[in-house]
Amino acid sequence: MSPRSTNPGGASRVRRRALLGTAVLVVLVALAGLAAYLTRDGRTSSKAPAPQASSASPSSPTASASASSPPHGSRSALPVPPSTHDPITFGKAAAAALWSYDTRAYSQHELLAALHKWLTSEKKYADAASVDALVPSPVLWKEMAANGQFATATVNEAHFPDSFTQALQADPGAITTAYVYAVTVSGKQSIAWKGSPHGGAENRLTTLAVQCRPSQPCALAGVLPTVAP
């Protein structure tokens, strides 16, 4: 991924991410645990590895299962956010959207635009950069598209992290400022490409920040830099 910008726009993104982190993490772990998250204390990263071009060997050690190929001639549609007030339901759908792509059906720019529609309209809580980081770069996308590469996702389970639940029980009112919930989702990403419909699969685990205000459907705030168990 490209280095973080040092221009005013980049500074704005940094401030937005800080606001998001404050909204989620103060509820997640309270003030005592905030420093551990900000310093990324060695826990598994929630950021999925950058997708590889289809020249990768299907016998890679990470290929733990066969990719599920869509029916012949089919193409994946761009992801559309569900209308729900349940952060768990939304978190599952968001994770599946973030772990899926289809270079045969749309461009990298179109996928980014579609994923941005999942983000909350409250800009001070919307961390678009954390979402963009999970999408292949334009250069890599072009290489993948030449080989018709696509990925599908299966979500196994989603839950509120224990630290989030405990902090919420200790201070139920803390959530009412931003109504941002932490949701940890586990699943699997299967990748295939032209000539290799069973390319491989990898387990995925991520913690999402999901905003669910009582007066409106849930929206994605961002992807946390570390996984909260």
mmCIF file of C-alpha atoms in Angstrom:
data_model
loop_
_atom_site.group_PDB
_atom_site.id
_atom_site.type_symbol
_atom_site.label_atom_id
_atom_site.label_comp_id
_atom_site.label_asym_id
_atom_site.label_seq_id
_atom_site.Cartn_x
_atom_site.Cartn_y
_atom_site.Cartn_z
ATOM 1 C CA MET A 1 0.000 0.000 0.000
ATOM 2 C CA SER A 2 1.129 3.577 -0.563
ATOM 3 C CA PRO A 3 2.776 5.482 2.287
ATOM 4 C CA ARG A 4 0.534 7.613 4.445
ATOM 5 C CA SER A 5 0.116 11.079 3.005
ATOM 6 C CA THR A 6 1.800 13.990 4.722
ATOM 7 C CA ASN A 7 -0.464 16.625 3.150
ATOM 8 C CA PRO A 8 -3.455 18.249 4.912
ATOM 9 C CA GLY A 9 -5.802 15.611 3.476
ATOM 10 C CA GLY A 10 -3.647 12.913 5.004
ATOM 11 C CA ALA A 11 -3.683 14.721 8.332
ATOM 12 C CA SER A 12 -7.465 14.844 8.149
ATOM 13 C CA ARG A 13 -7.600 11.075 7.670
ATOM 14 C CA VAL A 14 -5.347 10.607 10.675
ATOM 15 C CA ARG A 15 -7.636 12.777 12.814
ATOM 16 C CA ARG A 16 -10.688 10.858 11.575
ATOM 17 C CA ARG A 17 -9.090 7.549 12.463
ATOM 18 C CA ALA A 18 -8.235 8.907 15.902
ATOM 19 C CA LEU A 19 -11.879 9.910 16.432
ATOM 20 C CA LEU A 20 -13.045 6.482 15.347
ATOM 21 C CA GLY A 21 -10.531 4.820 17.611
ATOM 22 C CA THR A 22 -11.682 6.924 20.531
ATOM 23 C CA ALA A 23 -15.352 6.173 19.919
ATOM 24 C CA VAL A 24 -14.833 2.429 19.720
ATOM 25 C CA LEU A 25 -11.931 1.760 22.003
ATOM 26 C CA VAL A 26 -13.124 3.776 24.967
ATOM 27 C CA VAL A 27 -16.069 1.385 25.056
ATOM 28 C CA LEU A 28 -14.028 -1.630 24.057
ATOM 29 C CA VAL A 29 -11.390 -1.537 26.739
ATOM 30 C CA ALA A 30 -11.983 1.698 28.635
ATOM 31 C CA LEU A 31 -9.100 4.083 29.200
ATOM 32 C CA ALA A 32 -6.897 1.462 30.804
ATOM 33 C CA GLY A 33 -6.662 -0.624 27.634
ATOM 34 C CA LEU A 34 -6.581 2.113 25.033
ATOM 35 C CA ALA A 35 -2.802 2.365 24.925
ATOM 36 C CA ALA A 36 -2.495 -1.361 24.220
ATOM 37 C CA TYR A 37 -4.639 -1.034 21.097
ATOM 38 C CA LEU A 38 -2.963 2.118 19.828
ATOM 39 C CA THR A 39 0.478 0.587 20.160
ATOM 40 C CA ARG A 40 -0.673 -2.651 18.500
ATOM 41 C CA ASP A 41 0.765 -4.885 21.178
ATOM 42 C CA GLY A 42 1.390 -7.950 19.068
ATOM 43 C CA ARG A 43 -2.143 -9.255 18.684
ATOM 44 C CA THR A 44 -3.126 -10.670 15.295
ATOM 45 C CA SER A 45 -3.688 -7.961 12.726
ATOM 46 C CA SER A 46 -7.232 -7.609 11.418
ATOM 47 C CA LYS A 47 -5.954 -6.490 8.054
ATOM 48 C CA ALA A 48 -6.122 -9.285 5.500
ATOM 49 C CA PRO A 49 -2.978 -9.883 3.452
ATOM 50 C CA ALA A 50 -3.057 -8.209 0.050
ATOM 51 C CA PRO A 51 -4.650 -10.553 -2.502
ATOM 52 C CA GLN A 52 -2.105 -12.235 -4.712
ATOM 53 C CA ALA A 53 -2.167 -12.306 -8.496
ATOM 54 C CA SER A 54 -3.422 -15.572 -9.951
ATOM 55 C CA SER A 55 0.067 -16.811 -10.777
ATOM 56 C CA ALA A 56 0.317 -17.915 -7.137
ATOM 57 C CA SER A 57 0.616 -21.651 -6.705
ATOM 58 C CA PRO A 58 -2.630 -23.368 -5.678
ATOM 59 C CA SER A 59 -0.550 -25.660 -3.514
ATOM 60 C CA SER A 60 0.429 -22.744 -1.276
ATOM 61 C CA PRO A 61 0.479 -23.658 2.444
ATOM 62 C CA THR A 62 -2.320 -21.150 3.003
ATOM 63 C CA ALA A 63 -4.636 -22.984 0.622
ATOM 64 C CA SER A 64 -6.601 -24.765 3.326
ATOM 65 C CA ALA A 65 -9.758 -25.410 1.281
ATOM 66 C CA SER A 66 -11.053 -25.294 -2.261
ATOM 67 C CA ALA A 67 -12.380 -22.058 -3.660
ATOM 68 C CA SER A 68 -16.089 -22.062 -4.377
ATOM 69 C CA SER A 69 -16.425 -21.094 -8.024
ATOM 70 C CA PRO A 70 -19.608 -19.381 -9.164
ATOM 71 C CA PRO A 71 -21.695 -21.100 -11.851
ATOM 72 C CA HIS A 72 -20.200 -20.912 -15.334
ATOM 73 C CA GLY A 73 -20.526 -17.453 -16.839
ATOM 74 C CA SER A 74 -21.778 -15.817 -13.643
ATOM 75 C CA ARG A 75 -20.338 -12.639 -12.203
ATOM 76 C CA SER A 76 -20.456 -11.275 -8.682
ATOM 77 C CA ALA A 77 -22.533 -8.161 -8.053
ATOM 78 C CA LEU A 78 -21.119 -5.193 -6.168
ATOM 79 C CA PRO A 79 -21.797 -5.469 -2.414
ATOM 80 C CA VAL A 80 -24.861 -3.645 -1.085
ATOM 81 C CA PRO A 81 -25.239 -2.947 2.661
ATOM 82 C CA PRO A 82 -28.208 -4.593 4.396
ATOM 83 C CA SER A 83 -30.844 -2.515 6.158
ATOM 84 C CA THR A 84 -30.617 -3.761 9.722
ATOM 85 C CA HIS A 85 -30.390 -2.396 13.252
ATOM 86 C CA ASP A 86 -28.458 -5.444 14.476
ATOM 87 C CA PRO A 87 -24.681 -4.804 14.640
ATOM 88 C CA ILE A 88 -23.905 -8.538 14.542
ATOM 89 C CA THR A 89 -25.947 -9.060 11.377
ATOM 90 C CA PHE A 90 -24.385 -6.003 9.776
ATOM 91 C CA GLY A 91 -20.893 -7.028 10.862
ATOM 92 C CA LYS A 92 -21.240 -10.414 9.179
ATOM 93 C CA ALA A 93 -22.407 -8.813 5.937
ATOM 94 C CA ALA A 94 -19.648 -6.193 6.034
ATOM 95 C CA ALA A 95 -16.928 -8.787 6.592
ATOM 96 C CA ALA A 96 -18.198 -10.843 3.660
ATOM 97 C CA ALA A 97 -18.156 -7.720 1.482
ATOM 98 C CA LEU A 98 -14.613 -6.828 2.527
ATOM 99 C CA TRP A 99 -13.331 -10.351 1.864
ATOM 100 C CA SER A 100 -14.933 -10.624 -1.590
ATOM 101 C CA TYR A 101 -14.106 -9.183 -5.012
ATOM 102 C CA ASP A 102 -14.539 -10.073 -8.682
ATOM 103 C CA THR A 103 -12.131 -8.552 -11.175
ATOM 104 C CA ARG A 104 -14.222 -10.025 -14.022
ATOM 105 C CA ALA A 105 -17.316 -8.019 -13.129
ATOM 106 C CA TYR A 106 -16.222 -4.509 -12.113
ATOM 107 C CA SER A 107 -13.227 -2.227 -11.686
ATOM 108 C CA GLN A 108 -11.210 -1.537 -8.568
ATOM 109 C CA HIS A 109 -12.652 1.986 -8.493
ATOM 110 C CA GLU A 110 -16.212 0.640 -8.668
ATOM 111 C CA LEU A 111 -15.570 -1.732 -5.770
ATOM 112 C CA LEU A 112 -14.121 1.071 -3.637
ATOM 113 C CA ALA A 113 -17.131 3.278 -4.415
ATOM 114 C CA ALA A 114 -19.502 0.457 -3.452
ATOM 115 C CA LEU A 115 -17.701 -0.225 -0.163
ATOM 116 C CA HIS A 116 -17.739 3.480 0.710
ATOM 117 C CA LYS A 117 -21.542 3.294 0.626
ATOM 118 C CA TRP A 118 -21.316 0.977 3.631
ATOM 119 C CA LEU A 119 -19.633 3.722 5.673
ATOM 120 C CA THR A 120 -21.480 5.895 8.142
ATOM 121 C CA SER A 121 -22.423 9.329 6.845
ATOM 122 C CA GLU A 122 -20.977 10.813 10.060
ATOM 123 C CA LYS A 123 -17.593 11.700 8.632
ATOM 124 C CA LYS A 124 -15.868 12.097 11.978
ATOM 125 C CA TYR A 125 -16.474 8.379 12.625
ATOM 126 C CA ALA A 126 -16.022 7.064 9.070
ATOM 127 C CA ASP A 127 -12.545 5.582 8.569
ATOM 128 C CA ALA A 128 -12.518 5.035 4.802
ATOM 129 C CA ALA A 129 -8.743 4.450 4.794
ATOM 130 C CA SER A 130 -9.103 1.278 6.878
ATOM 131 C CA VAL A 131 -11.542 -0.071 4.273
ATOM 132 C CA ASP A 132 -9.469 1.005 1.277
ATOM 133 C CA ALA A 133 -6.445 -0.824 2.701
ATOM 134 C CA LEU A 134 -8.224 -4.161 2.202
ATOM 135 C CA VAL A 135 -8.844 -3.612 -1.513
ATOM 136 C CA PRO A 136 -6.101 -4.547 -4.026
ATOM 137 C CA SER A 137 -4.232 -1.572 -5.464
ATOM 138 C CA PRO A 138 -5.040 -0.461 -9.043
ATOM 139 C CA VAL A 139 -1.814 -2.039 -10.327
ATOM 140 C CA LEU A 140 -2.445 -5.374 -8.616
ATOM 141 C CA TRP A 141 -6.106 -5.287 -9.641
ATOM 142 C CA LYS A 142 -5.061 -4.947 -13.290
ATOM 143 C CA GLU A 143 -2.824 -8.007 -13.013
ATOM 144 C CA MET A 144 -5.575 -9.979 -11.308
ATOM 145 C CA ALA A 145 -8.170 -8.900 -13.867
ATOM 146 C CA ALA A 146 -5.978 -10.199 -16.697
ATOM 147 C CA ASN A 147 -6.402 -13.644 -15.148
ATOM 148 C CA GLY A 148 -10.058 -13.289 -14.167
ATOM 149 C CA GLN A 149 -9.333 -13.566 -10.450
ATOM 150 C CA PHE A 150 -12.170 -13.413 -7.944
ATOM 151 C CA ALA A 151 -12.731 -14.130 -4.269
ATOM 152 C CA THR A 152 -15.760 -15.334 -2.362
ATOM 153 C CA ALA A 153 -16.290 -15.283 1.389
ATOM 154 C CA THR A 154 -17.931 -17.518 3.953
ATOM 155 C CA VAL A 155 -18.708 -16.093 7.397
ATOM 156 C CA ASN A 156 -18.591 -18.615 10.218
ATOM 157 C CA GLU A 157 -19.370 -16.548 13.299
ATOM 158 C CA ALA A 158 -19.576 -13.024 14.716
ATOM 159 C CA HIS A 159 -19.713 -11.725 18.271
ATOM 160 C CA PHE A 160 -19.059 -8.757 20.520
ATOM 161 C CA PRO A 161 -15.532 -9.072 21.966
ATOM 162 C CA ASP A 162 -15.416 -9.930 25.667
ATOM 163 C CA SER A 163 -13.650 -6.664 26.453
ATOM 164 C CA PHE A 164 -16.412 -4.718 24.695
ATOM 165 C CA THR A 165 -19.166 -6.546 26.586
ATOM 166 C CA GLN A 166 -17.444 -6.092 29.936
ATOM 167 C CA ALA A 167 -16.819 -2.377 29.353
ATOM 168 C CA LEU A 168 -20.415 -1.871 28.239
ATOM 169 C CA GLN A 169 -21.717 -3.615 31.346
ATOM 170 C CA ALA A 170 -19.505 -1.431 33.504
ATOM 171 C CA ASP A 171 -20.668 1.785 31.815
ATOM 172 C CA PRO A 172 -23.817 1.268 29.689
ATOM 173 C CA GLY A 173 -24.027 4.966 28.888
ATOM 174 C CA ALA A 174 -20.652 5.029 27.126
ATOM 175 C CA ILE A 175 -22.148 3.664 23.916
ATOM 176 C CA THR A 176 -24.672 6.482 23.544
ATOM 177 C CA THR A 177 -22.203 9.082 22.269
ATOM 178 C CA ALA A 178 -21.466 7.462 18.913
ATOM 179 C CA TYR A 179 -23.355 4.136 19.123
ATOM 180 C CA VAL A 180 -20.296 2.409 17.680
ATOM 181 C CA TYR A 181 -20.051 -1.314 18.440
ATOM 182 C CA ALA A 182 -17.067 -3.620 18.072
ATOM 183 C CA VAL A 183 -17.893 -6.838 16.198
ATOM 184 C CA THR A 184 -15.348 -9.601 15.666
ATOM 185 C CA VAL A 185 -16.048 -11.798 12.650
ATOM 186 C CA SER A 186 -14.427 -15.071 11.595
ATOM 187 C CA GLY A 187 -14.699 -16.785 8.239
ATOM 188 C CA LYS A 188 -12.881 -17.902 5.138
ATOM 189 C CA GLN A 189 -11.866 -16.246 1.876
ATOM 190 C CA SER A 190 -11.682 -18.478 -1.206
ATOM 191 C CA ILE A 191 -9.760 -17.290 -4.269
ATOM 192 C CA ALA A 192 -9.958 -18.654 -7.816
ATOM 193 C CA TRP A 193 -8.947 -17.516 -11.281
ATOM 194 C CA LYS A 194 -9.180 -18.436 -14.951
ATOM 195 C CA GLY A 195 -7.971 -21.969 -15.477
ATOM 196 C CA SER A 196 -7.869 -22.699 -11.740
ATOM 197 C CA PRO A 197 -11.392 -22.787 -10.250
ATOM 198 C CA HIS A 198 -10.023 -24.276 -7.016
ATOM 199 C CA GLY A 199 -7.210 -21.858 -6.263
ATOM 200 C CA GLY A 200 -7.164 -21.928 -2.487
ATOM 201 C CA ALA A 201 -8.639 -20.505 0.693
ATOM 202 C CA GLU A 202 -7.514 -18.738 3.846
ATOM 203 C CA ASN A 203 -9.127 -18.192 7.219
ATOM 204 C CA ARG A 204 -10.060 -14.596 8.012
ATOM 205 C CA LEU A 205 -10.567 -12.850 11.349
ATOM 206 C CA THR A 206 -11.278 -9.166 11.810
ATOM 207 C CA THR A 207 -12.852 -6.708 14.229
ATOM 208 C CA LEU A 208 -15.126 -4.097 12.691
ATOM 209 C CA ALA A 209 -16.460 -0.862 14.119
ATOM 210 C CA VAL A 210 -20.194 -0.788 13.383
ATOM 211 C CA GLN A 211 -22.374 2.236 14.083
ATOM 212 C CA CYS A 212 -26.013 1.456 14.878
ATOM 213 C CA ARG A 213 -27.904 4.506 16.074
ATOM 214 C CA PRO A 214 -31.466 3.724 17.231
ATOM 215 C CA SER A 215 -32.941 6.069 14.619
ATOM 216 C CA GLN A 216 -31.188 4.653 11.549
ATOM 217 C CA PRO A 217 -29.864 1.404 10.064
ATOM 218 C CA CYS A 218 -26.364 0.222 10.911
ATOM 219 C CA ALA A 219 -23.362 1.474 8.948
ATOM 220 C CA LEU A 220 -19.673 0.648 8.909
ATOM 221 C CA ALA A 221 -17.368 2.974 10.818
ATOM 222 C CA GLY A 222 -14.157 1.165 9.943
ATOM 223 C CA VAL A 223 -11.851 -1.790 10.456
ATOM 224 C CA LEU A 224 -9.915 -1.901 13.715
ATOM 225 C CA PRO A 225 -6.136 -2.289 13.362
ATOM 226 C CA THR A 226 -6.103 -5.301 15.702
ATOM 227 C CA VAL A 227 -8.455 -8.195 16.383
ATOM 228 C CA ALA A 228 -10.333 -8.101 19.692
ATOM 229 C CA PRO A 229 -11.141 -11.661 20.817
#
